[in-house]
Coordinates of C-alpha atoms in Angstrom, one line a residue:
L1389 CA -0.2 0.1 0.1
E1390 CA 1.4 3.2 -1.3
T1391 CA 0.4 6.2 1.6
P1392 CA 0.6 9.8 0.0
R1393 CA 3.0 11.9 2.0
H1394 CA 1.5 14.6 4.7
R1395 CA 3.0 16.4 7.4
A1396 CA 2.4 14.7 10.7
N1397 CA 0.3 17.7 12.3
D1398 CA -2.0 17.7 9.0
C1399 CA -4.5 15.0 10.5
A1400 CA -4.9 14.6 14.0
L1401 CA -6.4 11.5 15.2
E1402 CA -9.1 11.3 17.9
S1403 CA -8.6 11.1 21.9
E1404 CA -6.3 7.9 22.8
E1405 CA -9.6 6.2 24.6
E1406 CA -11.6 6.6 21.2
V1407 CA -14.1 3.6 20.8
L1408 CA -15.7 2.0 17.8
P1409 CA -18.5 4.5 16.9
K1410 CA -21.7 3.4 16.4
G1411 CA -22.5 4.9 12.8
E1412 CA -23.6 2.7 10.2
G1413 CA -20.9 3.2 7.0
P1414 CA -17.7 1.5 6.5
L1415 CA -15.4 0.8 9.7
V1416 CA -12.0 0.2 9.6
L1417 CA -10.0 -0.6 12.9
L1418 CA -6.4 0.2 12.5
V1419 CA -3.9 -1.6 15.2
E1420 CA -0.8 0.8 14.6
D1421 CA 2.0 1.9 16.9
N1422 CA 3.3 4.3 14.6
L1423 CA 1.4 7.6 15.4
D1424 CA 2.6 9.4 11.9
F1425 CA 1.3 6.4 10.0
A1426 CA -1.7 6.3 11.6
R1427 CA -2.7 10.1 11.2
I1428 CA -2.0 9.1 7.4
M1429 CA -4.2 6.5 7.1
K1430 CA -7.1 8.4 8.8
R1431 CA -7.2 11.4 6.8
L1432 CA -6.4 8.8 3.5
F1433 CA -9.8 6.8 4.6
Q1434 CA -11.5 10.1 5.7
H1435 CA -10.9 11.4 2.4
H1436 CA -12.8 8.3 0.8
Q1437 CA -15.9 8.6 3.6
I1438 CA -14.5 5.6 5.4
E1439 CA -14.4 5.9 9.1
L1440 CA -11.0 4.6 10.6
V1441 CA -10.7 4.4 14.7
H1442 CA -6.9 3.6 15.9
A1443 CA -5.6 1.8 18.5
E1444 CA -2.0 2.0 19.5
T1445 CA -2.1 -2.0 20.8
G1446 CA -3.0 -5.3 20.5
D1447 CA -4.6 -4.8 24.0
M1448 CA -6.3 -1.6 23.0
A1449 CA -8.0 -3.1 20.0
L1450 CA -9.3 -6.0 21.9
G1451 CA -10.8 -4.0 24.4
M1452 CA -12.3 -1.5 21.9
L1453 CA -13.8 -4.9 20.2
E1454 CA -15.2 -6.3 22.9
A1455 CA -16.7 -2.9 23.9
A1456 CA -17.8 -2.4 20.4
P1457 CA -21.4 -1.5 19.4
R1458 CA -20.8 -2.7 15.8
A1459 CA -17.8 -4.8 14.4
P1460 CA -15.8 -3.1 12.0
S1461 CA -15.9 -3.9 8.1
L1462 CA -12.0 -4.4 8.0
V1463 CA -8.9 -4.4 10.8
I1464 CA -5.6 -3.4 9.6
S1465 CA -3.0 -4.1 12.2
D1466 CA 1.0 -4.0 11.9
F1467 CA 2.8 -7.0 12.7
H1468 CA 6.0 -5.7 14.1
M1469 CA 4.6 -4.1 17.4
P1470 CA 6.7 -4.2 20.6
K1471 CA 3.8 -4.9 22.7

């Protein structure tokens, strides 16, 4: 996947306590510890009207999934993470 080049400050993430939203449109869960990459991905998906939520760790992602009012359409996960 090739992503466009953006400055990290151009695309702010929501709070770290973000939960999966209750909306009805496409939803993607991104599990990624690199915040710059996560911001770029969030902006890319928003450009295509796809909601992306971010978890920094696998444990955070599992917690979000367990508490979610709906399941994401897609989960994208980094597989080289410290935790």
